[in-house]
Amino acid sequence: MIDPALKTLQRQLPFLPGSSFELDKYRSSERKSHAFDYCNGVPVFKGEAPGIGGILLTGQDQAKIHTSLDIYPHTNSLGQNVPAWVAFDRKVLRFYGYFQEAVHERREETYRIRRVNIYFYLEDDSVHVSEPKTPNSGIPQGTLIRRHRIPKASSEINQHYTVSDFNVGNEVTFYSRTFKIVGCDEFTRGFLKSLTINVPVNGEFPIDPYETQRKEMLSRMKATRPSIPNFTLKKFLENDRRVLRFYCVWDDSNSVFGDLRHMVVHYYLSDDTIEIRESIPANSGRESNTLFLRRCRLPKRPHVARVNGRSSSDSPEDYFTERDFMIGGVLHLYGRPFVICDCDEFTKSYYRDNYGVEIFDPVRLDLYEEDPNALPFFDMGHGSGGGSGGGAGSLGAGTGGVGGVSAAPAGEPSAPSAPLIGNEPPQKKDFKKLVLYDGVTLRFLAVLRSNKQVDRDRKFVISLHLADDTISVFEPRARNSGIIGGKFLEQRRIKHPNSAQCFTSTDFFIGAELVFYQHHFVVTGADEYALKFMDLNPELFPQHKKRSAAALALAASGHQ
C-alpha cells in the first residue's frame, strides 16, 4: 500500500523520464541486480539475474533445471568446495525393478515380466539400465539404456531425473517405458536415509506366467537316475597346456633290426593322454617322422575281451597315470620296456609341489650302449645235420609252425633272361598260399662268398615270406667294421640267374648257395622257428635234412 502523502507528491512531479517512481513502502529491497559476480574468487557472468528487487524480467522463465547437488548435504570432510565428481566418484545407487512387456499372438502368455537393474551415478545424475541375462530366453538382453542423463517426459525445459525421483515403490518412465522399482541394495538404502528420505522395505517381483510354466516343464525333465558327476571339464580348465616330459630309452638291440632308441614321452595332464616321439639323430637312416605313438590313453595291458566294440574292463586303474612315471622306473608300453632316464624342469617342479619328490638323479645312458662283446643275432652252430638254435639271437622261439599242409608253387610267366631291378612284370598270385601262410616269415643267416676279406666277414639276414615267395635281405650293424648296416635288399620276388623262375622255398636249406643280383650268398644258419617249420613241412623244403632227436634235445636245453 502506498502512503497518500507520497502519492500526492508523485502527482506533483513532472511526467518525465527519471521523475516518476513507484513508492511502495512494503517492498523489502530496491536493489538492482548485477550481471557480474564472483564465484570461488573467480569473476563470472550471471546471465539469469532478475530485475530490481528480485523481480524476474520479462521473458525470464520461473523454472530452473535442478540437479542432485541441491539435495546433497554440504558437510563433506574434504570441504564444501569439493566438486561432485570427486566427492561421489565410484558411488552408484542400484535399484531393482521390472517392466511389463505385452506379448501378442501367443497362447501360453499375454505379457512378460522383464527384470532390470537401474544404476544412478551420483557424480553426474546419469542413469544406466541393464537387464540380467536369462538362460534360453531367446531375448537379446544386457544393456537396455546406456549411461546418460534421462530427461523427464513431462518437463518442458528438459529437466532430468535426480536422486529424489528414485525410491522403492516409485515408477519412473524412460522413453515411454515405465519401470516399477521394487527394491534396492544396502548402500542405496543407507545413502537415501542420509538425505532424510524414507525408504520402504523391498518388495517382490510379480509372477511371470511363462516362467512358471517353463520351470514346471523343466522339473519334469530331470533324470530319475542321475549319472556320476564328471570332473573332466574342471581338470581340463586347470591343467590345459600343462605337459610332463620324460626322456626314455628303449633297448631293442636283441631284435633283428633293433638298436638303442631314444624316446620322448609327453604326458598331458588335462586328459591323462600320452604321446611318444622318437629322437632320431641326423644321418641315422631312419624315416624323418618322429611320431612313435599318437596321443591317446595308454592301457597298462592291452584289452583282450571286448563286447560290442567296448572293453570289458575300462576302469581308470587300467591306464597309465602321472603316478606311474618316475626316474629309473621301467614302463612296459605295449610290450616294449621303456626306461625313464630324465625329465625337464617343469616336470621336476610339478612332482616336487604335488608329491614331495626331491631327488631327480638322471639315469646314465652309457649303461644302455651297445656291448661290443654281445652275442650275434644267430648261433653259428647250425650245420647241415642239426645244431642248437637257441641263445639270444634266436627269433620266433616258442612260436608254433604250420604243419601238415602243402601247396604247389604258382606258375611263373615268361620273362627275359636279363634281370630287371624294380621293373619286373606283375606276378600271378597264389591265393591259397596267401591264406595258408599269411604272416609266416623264415629268417636265415648267410654270408657272402667273395675274394675280399672285408666282404667275407659280413653277415646277412635273409627273410623268406612264404605267402608270396618274396625275399628281403638285411645286414646287421657291426661296430668298427667300416660298413653301414641296414636294409640291403627291398622285399621282392627274385629270379634265378639266367632263368625266368623265381626263388621259392625249395631253394632254401642250410648250406644253400643263392645268387641275388650277382651277389653270391651262402646260407649258414637259421633261427629256431625256421628250423622247426622246415622239420614239420618237408614237402616245402625237400633239400632240408631233418634234425635228429638228439639235436632237438640239445636245442631245447639251449633255450632253458
Coordinates of C-alpha atoms in Angstrom, one line a residue:
M1 CA 0.0 0.0 0.0
I2 CA 1.3 3.4 -1.0
D3 CA 1.3 6.3 1.5
P4 CA -1.3 9.0 0.4
A5 CA 1.3 11.8 1.0
L6 CA 3.8 10.1 -1.3
K7 CA 1.1 9.6 -3.8
T8 CA 0.3 13.3 -3.8
L9 CA 4.0 14.2 -4.1
Q10 CA 4.3 11.8 -7.1
R11 CA 1.5 13.6 -8.9
Q12 CA 3.2 17.0 -8.4
L13 CA 6.3 15.8 -10.2
P14 CA 6.5 16.3 -14.0
F15 CA 5.8 13.2 -16.0
L16 CA 9.3 12.9 -17.5
P17 CA 11.8 10.1 -17.6
G18 CA 13.6 9.9 -14.3
S19 CA 10.9 11.8 -12.4
S20 CA 8.3 9.0 -11.9
F21 CA 8.9 6.4 -9.1
E22 CA 6.9 3.6 -7.6
L23 CA 7.0 4.4 -4.0
D24 CA 5.9 1.1 -2.4
K25 CA 7.0 1.0 1.2
Y26 CA 6.2 -2.7 1.6
R27 CA 8.9 -3.8 -0.8
S28 CA 11.9 -5.3 1.1
S29 CA 14.6 -4.4 -1.4
E30 CA 15.0 -1.9 -4.1
R31 CA 18.5 -3.1 -5.2
K32 CA 19.3 -3.5 -8.8
S33 CA 20.8 -7.0 -9.7
H34 CA 24.1 -7.1 -11.4
A35 CA 25.2 -9.4 -14.2
F36 CA 28.9 -9.7 -13.0
D37 CA 29.8 -11.5 -9.8
Y38 CA 32.5 -13.6 -8.1
C39 CA 32.3 -17.3 -7.6
N40 CA 35.0 -19.0 -5.6
G41 CA 37.2 -16.0 -6.2
V42 CA 36.7 -16.1 -10.0
P43 CA 34.8 -13.4 -11.9
V44 CA 31.8 -14.9 -13.7
F45 CA 28.8 -13.6 -15.7
K46 CA 25.3 -14.3 -14.4
G47 CA 23.0 -14.2 -17.4
E48 CA 19.9 -15.2 -15.4
A49 CA 20.0 -12.2 -13.0
P50 CA 16.5 -10.8 -12.1
G51 CA 15.4 -7.2 -12.3
I52 CA 15.1 -4.6 -9.5
G53 CA 14.0 -6.0 -6.2
G54 CA 14.5 -9.6 -7.4
I55 CA 11.5 -9.5 -9.7
L56 CA 12.0 -11.5 -12.9
L57 CA 12.3 -9.6 -16.1
T58 CA 10.0 -10.0 -19.0
G59 CA 10.9 -13.3 -20.8
Q60 CA 12.6 -15.0 -18.0
D61 CA 11.2 -18.4 -17.1
Q62 CA 10.5 -19.0 -13.5
A63 CA 11.6 -22.7 -13.8
K64 CA 15.2 -23.8 -13.3
I65 CA 16.9 -27.0 -14.1
H66 CA 17.7 -28.7 -10.8
T67 CA 20.4 -31.2 -10.1
S68 CA 21.1 -33.6 -7.2
L69 CA 23.6 -31.1 -5.8
D70 CA 20.7 -29.1 -4.5
I71 CA 19.7 -32.1 -2.3
Y72 CA 23.1 -33.4 -1.2
P73 CA 24.2 -32.2 2.3
H74 CA 27.3 -29.8 2.2
T75 CA 29.1 -31.4 5.1
N76 CA 32.0 -33.2 3.3
S77 CA 35.1 -33.8 5.3
L78 CA 37.2 -32.6 2.4
G79 CA 35.5 -29.2 2.4
Q80 CA 32.4 -27.6 0.8
N81 CA 34.1 -26.6 -2.4
V82 CA 34.9 -30.2 -3.5
P83 CA 33.4 -30.9 -6.9
A84 CA 30.8 -33.7 -7.2
W85 CA 32.9 -35.8 -9.5
V86 CA 35.5 -36.0 -6.7
A87 CA 33.1 -36.4 -3.7
F88 CA 30.9 -39.1 -5.4
D89 CA 33.5 -40.9 -7.5
R90 CA 32.6 -44.6 -8.0
K91 CA 29.5 -44.2 -5.9
V92 CA 26.4 -45.7 -7.6
L93 CA 22.9 -46.3 -6.4
R94 CA 21.4 -49.6 -7.5
F95 CA 17.6 -50.2 -7.7
Y96 CA 15.8 -53.4 -8.7
G97 CA 12.8 -53.1 -10.9
Y98 CA 10.9 -54.5 -13.8
F99 CA 8.7 -53.5 -16.7
Q100 CA 5.8 -55.4 -18.2
E101 CA 6.0 -56.2 -21.9
A102 CA 3.0 -57.2 -24.0
V103 CA 3.2 -60.5 -25.9
H104 CA 1.0 -60.9 -29.0
E105 CA -0.2 -64.0 -30.8
R106 CA 0.8 -66.5 -28.2
R107 CA -1.5 -68.8 -26.3
E108 CA 1.0 -69.5 -23.4
E109 CA 1.4 -65.9 -22.3
T110 CA -0.2 -62.5 -22.9
Y111 CA 2.5 -60.5 -21.1
R112 CA 6.0 -61.0 -19.9
I113 CA 7.8 -59.6 -16.8
R114 CA 11.3 -58.4 -17.5
R115 CA 13.6 -57.7 -14.6
V116 CA 16.1 -54.9 -14.8
N117 CA 18.8 -53.2 -12.7
I118 CA 18.7 -49.4 -12.6
Y119 CA 22.0 -47.7 -11.8
F120 CA 22.1 -44.0 -10.7
Y121 CA 25.5 -42.3 -10.8
L122 CA 25.8 -39.7 -8.1
E123 CA 28.6 -37.7 -9.7
D124 CA 26.6 -36.5 -12.7
D125 CA 23.0 -37.7 -12.3
S126 CA 23.4 -40.2 -15.2
V127 CA 21.3 -43.4 -15.4
H128 CA 22.1 -46.8 -16.7
V129 CA 19.5 -49.6 -17.2
S130 CA 20.6 -53.2 -17.6
E131 CA 18.7 -56.5 -17.9
P132 CA 20.3 -59.6 -16.4
K133 CA 20.6 -62.5 -18.9
T134 CA 18.2 -65.4 -18.5
P135 CA 19.3 -68.8 -19.9
N136 CA 17.4 -69.9 -23.0
S137 CA 15.2 -66.9 -23.1
G138 CA 15.7 -66.1 -26.8
I139 CA 15.6 -62.3 -25.9
P140 CA 18.6 -60.0 -26.7
Q141 CA 19.3 -59.0 -23.1
G142 CA 22.1 -56.8 -21.5
T143 CA 22.2 -53.0 -21.7
L144 CA 18.8 -51.6 -22.3
I145 CA 19.6 -47.9 -21.8
R146 CA 23.2 -46.7 -21.9
R147 CA 24.5 -44.3 -19.3
H148 CA 23.4 -40.7 -19.7
R149 CA 21.1 -38.1 -18.2
I150 CA 17.5 -39.1 -19.0
P151 CA 15.1 -36.2 -19.4
K152 CA 11.6 -36.3 -17.9
A153 CA 8.8 -36.6 -20.4
S154 CA 6.5 -34.1 -18.6
S155 CA 9.2 -31.4 -18.4
E156 CA 9.3 -28.5 -20.9
I157 CA 12.8 -27.4 -20.1
N158 CA 14.4 -31.0 -20.3
Q159 CA 14.6 -31.4 -16.6
H160 CA 16.4 -34.7 -16.0
Y161 CA 15.9 -37.3 -13.2
T162 CA 17.6 -36.6 -9.9
V163 CA 18.2 -38.7 -6.9
S164 CA 14.9 -37.6 -5.3
D165 CA 12.9 -39.3 -8.1
F166 CA 14.2 -42.8 -7.3
N167 CA 12.8 -44.8 -4.3
V168 CA 11.4 -48.2 -3.6
G169 CA 7.8 -48.2 -4.8
N170 CA 8.2 -45.4 -7.3
E171 CA 7.6 -45.6 -11.1
V172 CA 9.9 -43.9 -13.5
T173 CA 9.3 -43.6 -17.2
F174 CA 12.3 -43.7 -19.5
Y175 CA 11.5 -43.1 -23.2
S176 CA 7.8 -44.2 -23.0
R177 CA 8.7 -47.3 -21.0
T178 CA 7.6 -47.4 -17.4
F179 CA 9.8 -49.2 -14.8
K180 CA 8.5 -50.2 -11.4
I181 CA 11.1 -50.1 -8.6
V182 CA 10.7 -52.9 -6.1
G183 CA 13.9 -52.8 -4.1
C184 CA 17.5 -51.5 -3.7
D185 CA 20.8 -52.7 -2.2
E186 CA 22.1 -51.8 1.3
F187 CA 24.4 -48.9 0.2
T188 CA 21.5 -47.3 -1.7
R189 CA 19.2 -47.6 1.3
G190 CA 21.8 -46.0 3.7
F191 CA 22.6 -43.1 1.3
L192 CA 18.9 -42.2 0.8
K193 CA 18.4 -42.3 4.6
S194 CA 21.3 -39.9 5.0
L195 CA 19.3 -37.5 2.7
T196 CA 16.3 -37.8 5.1
I197 CA 14.4 -39.8 2.5
N198 CA 12.2 -42.6 3.9
V199 CA 12.9 -45.9 2.0
P200 CA 10.2 -48.6 2.2
V201 CA 11.0 -52.3 2.6
N202 CA 12.0 -54.2 -0.6
G203 CA 9.1 -55.8 -2.4
E204 CA 8.7 -58.9 -4.6
F205 CA 8.7 -59.3 -8.3
P206 CA 5.4 -60.2 -9.8
I207 CA 4.9 -63.8 -11.1
D208 CA 5.7 -64.3 -14.8
P209 CA 3.2 -66.9 -16.1
Y210 CA 5.6 -68.2 -18.8
E211 CA 8.5 -68.5 -16.4
T212 CA 6.3 -70.6 -14.1
Q213 CA 5.2 -72.8 -16.9
R214 CA 8.8 -73.3 -18.0
K215 CA 10.0 -74.2 -14.5
E216 CA 7.3 -76.8 -14.2
M217 CA 8.3 -78.3 -17.6
L218 CA 12.0 -78.4 -16.6
S219 CA 11.2 -80.1 -13.3
R220 CA 9.5 -83.0 -15.2
M221 CA 12.6 -83.3 -17.4
K222 CA 15.1 -84.1 -14.6
A223 CA 16.7 -87.5 -14.8
T224 CA 15.3 -90.1 -12.4
R225 CA 18.7 -91.8 -12.1
P226 CA 21.4 -89.1 -12.3
S227 CA 24.8 -90.1 -13.5
I228 CA 28.1 -89.9 -11.6
P229 CA 29.4 -86.3 -11.7
N230 CA 32.2 -85.9 -14.3
F231 CA 35.1 -83.6 -13.5
T232 CA 36.8 -83.7 -16.8
L233 CA 35.9 -80.1 -17.7
K234 CA 37.4 -78.9 -14.4
K235 CA 40.5 -80.9 -14.9
F236 CA 40.9 -79.5 -18.4
L237 CA 40.5 -75.9 -17.4
E238 CA 43.0 -76.3 -14.6
N239 CA 45.7 -78.3 -16.5
D240 CA 45.3 -77.1 -20.1
R241 CA 48.7 -76.7 -21.9
R242 CA 50.5 -78.4 -19.0
V243 CA 52.5 -81.3 -20.2
L244 CA 55.0 -83.5 -18.4
R245 CA 58.1 -84.5 -20.4
F246 CA 60.2 -87.6 -19.8
Y247 CA 63.3 -88.8 -21.6
C248 CA 63.4 -92.5 -22.1
V249 CA 65.4 -95.2 -23.8
W250 CA 64.2 -98.4 -25.4
D251 CA 66.8 -101.2 -25.8
D252 CA 65.7 -103.0 -28.9
S253 CA 69.2 -104.4 -29.8
N254 CA 68.1 -108.0 -29.4
S255 CA 65.8 -107.9 -32.4
V256 CA 66.9 -108.2 -36.0
F257 CA 66.5 -104.6 -37.0
G258 CA 66.9 -103.1 -33.5
D259 CA 69.3 -100.9 -31.7
L260 CA 69.2 -98.4 -28.7
R261 CA 66.4 -95.9 -29.4
H262 CA 65.8 -92.7 -27.6
M263 CA 62.2 -91.6 -26.9
V264 CA 60.5 -88.6 -25.5
V265 CA 57.2 -89.3 -23.6
H266 CA 54.7 -86.4 -23.3
Y267 CA 52.1 -86.8 -20.6
Y268 CA 49.1 -84.4 -20.9
L269 CA 47.7 -83.5 -17.5
S270 CA 44.5 -82.2 -19.0
D271 CA 43.1 -85.6 -20.1
D272 CA 45.7 -88.2 -19.0
T273 CA 46.8 -88.9 -22.6
I274 CA 50.3 -90.0 -23.6
E275 CA 52.3 -89.2 -26.8
I276 CA 55.6 -90.8 -27.6
R277 CA 58.1 -89.2 -30.1
E278 CA 61.4 -90.7 -31.1
S279 CA 64.6 -88.7 -31.0
I280 CA 66.1 -89.5 -34.4
P281 CA 69.7 -88.4 -34.8
A282 CA 71.0 -86.9 -38.1
N283 CA 72.1 -89.3 -40.8
S284 CA 70.7 -92.3 -39.0
G285 CA 69.0 -93.8 -42.0
R286 CA 65.6 -93.8 -40.3
E287 CA 62.5 -92.0 -41.5
S288 CA 62.0 -88.4 -40.6
N289 CA 58.7 -89.0 -38.9
T290 CA 59.4 -88.8 -35.2
L291 CA 55.9 -89.8 -34.1
F292 CA 56.1 -93.2 -32.4
L293 CA 52.7 -93.3 -30.7
R294 CA 49.9 -90.9 -31.3
R295 CA 48.3 -89.1 -28.4
C296 CA 45.9 -91.5 -26.6
R297 CA 45.1 -93.0 -23.3
L298 CA 47.7 -95.8 -22.8
P299 CA 46.5 -99.0 -21.1
K300 CA 48.8 -100.9 -18.8
R301 CA 47.9 -104.1 -20.5
P302 CA 46.2 -104.5 -23.9
H303 CA 42.5 -105.3 -23.7
V304 CA 41.7 -108.7 -24.9
A305 CA 38.0 -109.2 -24.2
R306 CA 35.8 -106.8 -26.0
V307 CA 32.0 -106.7 -26.0
N308 CA 30.2 -104.6 -28.7
G309 CA 33.5 -102.9 -29.6
R310 CA 33.9 -101.8 -26.0
S311 CA 36.5 -103.1 -23.5
S312 CA 35.2 -105.4 -20.8
S313 CA 37.1 -103.5 -18.1
D314 CA 37.6 -99.8 -18.5
S315 CA 38.4 -98.5 -15.0
P316 CA 40.9 -95.6 -14.5
E317 CA 43.3 -98.0 -12.8
D318 CA 43.9 -99.9 -16.1
Y319 CA 45.6 -96.9 -17.7
F320 CA 48.9 -95.2 -17.1
T321 CA 48.7 -92.0 -14.9
E322 CA 51.2 -89.5 -13.7
R323 CA 51.8 -91.6 -10.6
D324 CA 53.4 -94.4 -12.7
F325 CA 56.2 -92.2 -14.0
M326 CA 59.4 -91.8 -12.1
I327 CA 63.1 -91.6 -13.0
G328 CA 64.7 -95.0 -13.0
G329 CA 61.3 -96.8 -13.5
V330 CA 60.6 -99.2 -16.3
L331 CA 57.3 -98.9 -18.2
H332 CA 56.1 -101.7 -20.4
L333 CA 54.3 -99.8 -23.2
Y334 CA 52.6 -102.4 -25.4
G335 CA 55.3 -105.0 -24.5
R336 CA 58.2 -102.6 -25.0
P337 CA 60.3 -101.8 -21.9
F338 CA 60.9 -98.0 -21.7
V339 CA 63.5 -96.9 -19.1
I340 CA 62.8 -93.4 -17.8
C341 CA 66.2 -91.6 -17.6
D342 CA 65.4 -88.0 -17.0
C343 CA 62.7 -85.2 -17.2
D344 CA 62.5 -81.5 -17.8
E345 CA 62.4 -78.7 -15.2
F346 CA 58.6 -78.2 -15.3
T347 CA 58.1 -82.0 -14.6
K348 CA 60.5 -81.8 -11.7
S349 CA 58.7 -78.8 -10.1
Y350 CA 55.3 -80.5 -10.7
Y351 CA 56.4 -83.7 -8.8
R352 CA 58.1 -81.6 -6.1
D353 CA 55.0 -79.5 -5.5
N354 CA 52.4 -82.3 -5.7
Y355 CA 54.1 -85.4 -4.5
G356 CA 57.0 -84.0 -2.4
V357 CA 59.7 -85.7 -4.5
E358 CA 63.1 -84.0 -4.1
I359 CA 65.6 -86.4 -5.7
F360 CA 65.8 -86.4 -9.5
D361 CA 69.1 -88.2 -10.3
P362 CA 69.2 -89.0 -14.0
V363 CA 70.0 -92.5 -15.3
R364 CA 73.3 -92.8 -17.1
L365 CA 72.7 -93.5 -20.8
D366 CA 76.1 -95.2 -21.2
L367 CA 74.7 -98.2 -19.3
Y368 CA 72.5 -98.9 -22.2
E369 CA 75.0 -98.5 -25.0
E370 CA 75.8 -101.5 -27.2
D371 CA 78.2 -104.1 -25.7
P372 CA 81.0 -105.0 -28.2
N373 CA 81.2 -108.5 -26.7
A374 CA 77.5 -109.2 -27.1
L375 CA 76.5 -112.4 -28.9
P376 CA 75.5 -112.2 -32.6
F377 CA 71.9 -112.5 -33.7
F378 CA 72.2 -116.2 -34.6
D379 CA 74.2 -119.0 -33.3
M380 CA 76.7 -120.3 -35.9
G381 CA 76.4 -123.9 -34.6
H382 CA 73.7 -124.9 -37.1
G383 CA 75.0 -127.3 -39.7
S384 CA 73.5 -129.4 -42.4
G385 CA 72.8 -132.2 -39.9
G386 CA 71.4 -130.1 -37.0
G387 CA 72.7 -128.0 -34.1
S388 CA 71.4 -125.7 -31.5
G389 CA 69.3 -122.7 -32.5
G390 CA 69.0 -121.2 -29.0
G391 CA 70.6 -118.2 -27.5
A392 CA 69.8 -114.6 -27.5
G393 CA 69.7 -114.4 -31.3
S394 CA 67.0 -117.0 -32.0
L395 CA 63.9 -115.4 -33.5
G396 CA 60.4 -116.6 -33.0
A397 CA 61.3 -119.2 -30.4
G398 CA 58.3 -120.8 -28.8
T399 CA 56.0 -120.0 -31.8
G400 CA 54.3 -122.9 -33.4
G401 CA 54.7 -123.5 -37.1
V402 CA 52.2 -124.5 -39.7
G403 CA 52.5 -128.3 -40.3
G404 CA 50.8 -130.9 -42.4
V405 CA 49.9 -128.6 -45.3
S406 CA 51.5 -128.5 -48.7
A407 CA 50.9 -126.2 -51.6
A408 CA 52.2 -126.3 -55.1
P409 CA 54.0 -123.1 -56.2
A410 CA 52.3 -120.9 -58.7
G411 CA 53.4 -120.9 -62.3
E412 CA 55.8 -118.2 -63.4
P413 CA 55.2 -116.2 -66.5
S414 CA 57.8 -115.9 -69.2
A415 CA 60.4 -113.1 -68.8
P416 CA 63.6 -112.0 -70.4
S417 CA 66.8 -113.6 -69.1
A418 CA 68.3 -110.3 -68.1
P419 CA 67.3 -109.3 -64.5
L420 CA 65.1 -106.2 -64.3
I421 CA 65.5 -104.4 -61.0
G422 CA 62.4 -102.5 -60.0
N423 CA 60.7 -103.2 -63.4
E424 CA 59.5 -106.8 -63.0
P425 CA 56.2 -107.7 -64.7
P426 CA 53.3 -108.4 -62.4
Q427 CA 53.3 -111.9 -61.0
K428 CA 50.4 -114.2 -60.7
K429 CA 49.4 -114.6 -57.0
D430 CA 48.6 -117.9 -55.4
F431 CA 45.6 -117.1 -53.2
K432 CA 45.8 -120.5 -51.5
K433 CA 49.3 -119.7 -50.3
L434 CA 48.3 -116.3 -49.2
V435 CA 45.6 -117.7 -46.9
L436 CA 47.7 -120.6 -45.5
Y437 CA 51.0 -118.8 -44.9
D438 CA 50.0 -115.2 -44.4
G439 CA 52.4 -113.7 -41.9
V440 CA 54.8 -116.6 -41.9
T441 CA 58.4 -115.4 -42.3
L442 CA 61.5 -117.6 -42.1
R443 CA 64.9 -116.0 -41.4
F444 CA 68.2 -117.4 -42.5
L445 CA 71.8 -116.3 -41.7
A446 CA 74.0 -116.0 -44.7
V447 CA 77.5 -114.8 -45.6
L448 CA 78.9 -113.5 -48.9
R449 CA 81.2 -115.7 -51.0
S450 CA 83.8 -113.3 -52.1
N451 CA 87.5 -113.0 -52.6
K452 CA 87.6 -109.8 -50.5
Q453 CA 88.3 -110.3 -46.8
V454 CA 86.0 -107.4 -45.9
D455 CA 83.0 -109.0 -47.6
R456 CA 83.7 -112.4 -46.2
D457 CA 83.3 -111.1 -42.7
R458 CA 79.9 -109.5 -43.4
K459 CA 76.8 -111.3 -42.2
F460 CA 73.3 -111.0 -43.6
V461 CA 69.7 -112.0 -42.6
I462 CA 67.7 -113.4 -45.5
S463 CA 63.9 -113.3 -44.8
L464 CA 61.7 -115.5 -46.8
H465 CA 57.9 -114.6 -46.9
L466 CA 56.1 -117.8 -47.7
A467 CA 52.8 -116.2 -48.6
D468 CA 54.1 -114.7 -51.9
D469 CA 57.7 -116.1 -52.0
T470 CA 59.2 -112.6 -51.6
I471 CA 62.7 -112.2 -50.2
S472 CA 64.3 -109.4 -48.3
V473 CA 67.9 -109.0 -47.1
F474 CA 69.1 -107.1 -44.1
E475 CA 72.7 -106.6 -42.8
P476 CA 73.0 -106.2 -39.0
R477 CA 75.2 -103.4 -37.9
A478 CA 78.7 -104.3 -36.8
R479 CA 80.7 -101.8 -34.8
N480 CA 84.1 -100.6 -36.2
S481 CA 83.6 -102.5 -39.4
G482 CA 83.5 -99.5 -41.7
I483 CA 80.3 -100.7 -43.3
I484 CA 77.0 -99.1 -42.7
G485 CA 74.4 -101.8 -41.9
G486 CA 70.7 -101.7 -42.5
K487 CA 68.4 -102.7 -45.4
F488 CA 70.4 -104.5 -48.1
L489 CA 67.6 -105.6 -50.5
E490 CA 64.0 -104.5 -50.5
Q491 CA 61.3 -107.2 -50.2
R492 CA 60.6 -108.5 -53.7
R493 CA 60.5 -111.7 -55.8
I494 CA 64.0 -112.6 -57.1
K495 CA 64.7 -114.7 -60.2
H496 CA 67.4 -117.2 -60.7
P497 CA 70.4 -116.1 -62.7
N498 CA 69.8 -116.6 -66.4
S499 CA 66.3 -118.0 -65.7
A500 CA 62.7 -116.9 -65.6
Q501 CA 61.9 -118.9 -62.5
C502 CA 61.9 -117.1 -59.1
F503 CA 63.4 -118.4 -55.9
T504 CA 60.9 -120.4 -53.8
S505 CA 61.0 -122.3 -50.5
T506 CA 62.5 -125.4 -52.2
D507 CA 65.8 -123.4 -52.7
F508 CA 66.3 -122.7 -49.0
F509 CA 68.2 -125.1 -46.7
I510 CA 71.3 -125.0 -44.5
G511 CA 74.3 -124.8 -46.9
A512 CA 72.3 -123.5 -49.9
E513 CA 74.0 -121.1 -52.3
L514 CA 71.8 -118.2 -53.5
V515 CA 72.7 -115.6 -56.1
F516 CA 70.7 -112.4 -55.8
Y517 CA 71.6 -109.8 -58.4
Q518 CA 75.2 -111.1 -58.8
H519 CA 75.7 -111.3 -55.0
H520 CA 76.6 -114.9 -54.0
F521 CA 75.1 -115.8 -50.6
V522 CA 75.8 -119.0 -48.6
V523 CA 73.2 -119.9 -46.0
T524 CA 75.0 -120.9 -42.8
G525 CA 72.1 -121.0 -40.3
A526 CA 68.6 -120.2 -39.4
D527 CA 66.6 -119.3 -36.3
E528 CA 64.7 -121.9 -34.2
Y529 CA 61.3 -121.0 -35.7
A530 CA 62.6 -121.6 -39.3
L531 CA 64.2 -124.9 -38.3
K532 CA 61.1 -126.2 -36.7
F533 CA 58.9 -125.1 -39.6
M534 CA 61.2 -126.8 -42.1
D535 CA 61.2 -130.0 -40.0
L536 CA 57.4 -130.0 -39.9
N537 CA 56.9 -129.2 -43.6
P538 CA 59.4 -131.3 -45.6
E539 CA 57.3 -131.0 -48.8
L540 CA 58.1 -127.3 -48.9
F541 CA 61.8 -127.8 -48.1
P542 CA 62.8 -131.1 -49.8
Q543 CA 66.5 -130.4 -49.5
H544 CA 66.4 -129.7 -45.8
K545 CA 67.8 -132.5 -43.6
K546 CA 65.6 -133.1 -40.6
R547 CA 67.4 -132.8 -37.3
S548 CA 67.8 -135.8 -35.1
A549 CA 66.2 -136.3 -31.7
A550 CA 69.5 -135.6 -30.0
A551 CA 69.8 -132.3 -31.9
L552 CA 66.3 -131.3 -30.9
A553 CA 67.0 -132.2 -27.2
L554 CA 70.2 -130.1 -27.4
A555 CA 68.3 -127.2 -28.9
A556 CA 65.7 -127.4 -26.2
S557 CA 68.3 -127.4 -23.5
G558 CA 70.0 -124.4 -25.0
H559 CA 66.8 -122.4 -24.6
Q560 CA 66.5 -123.2 -20.9

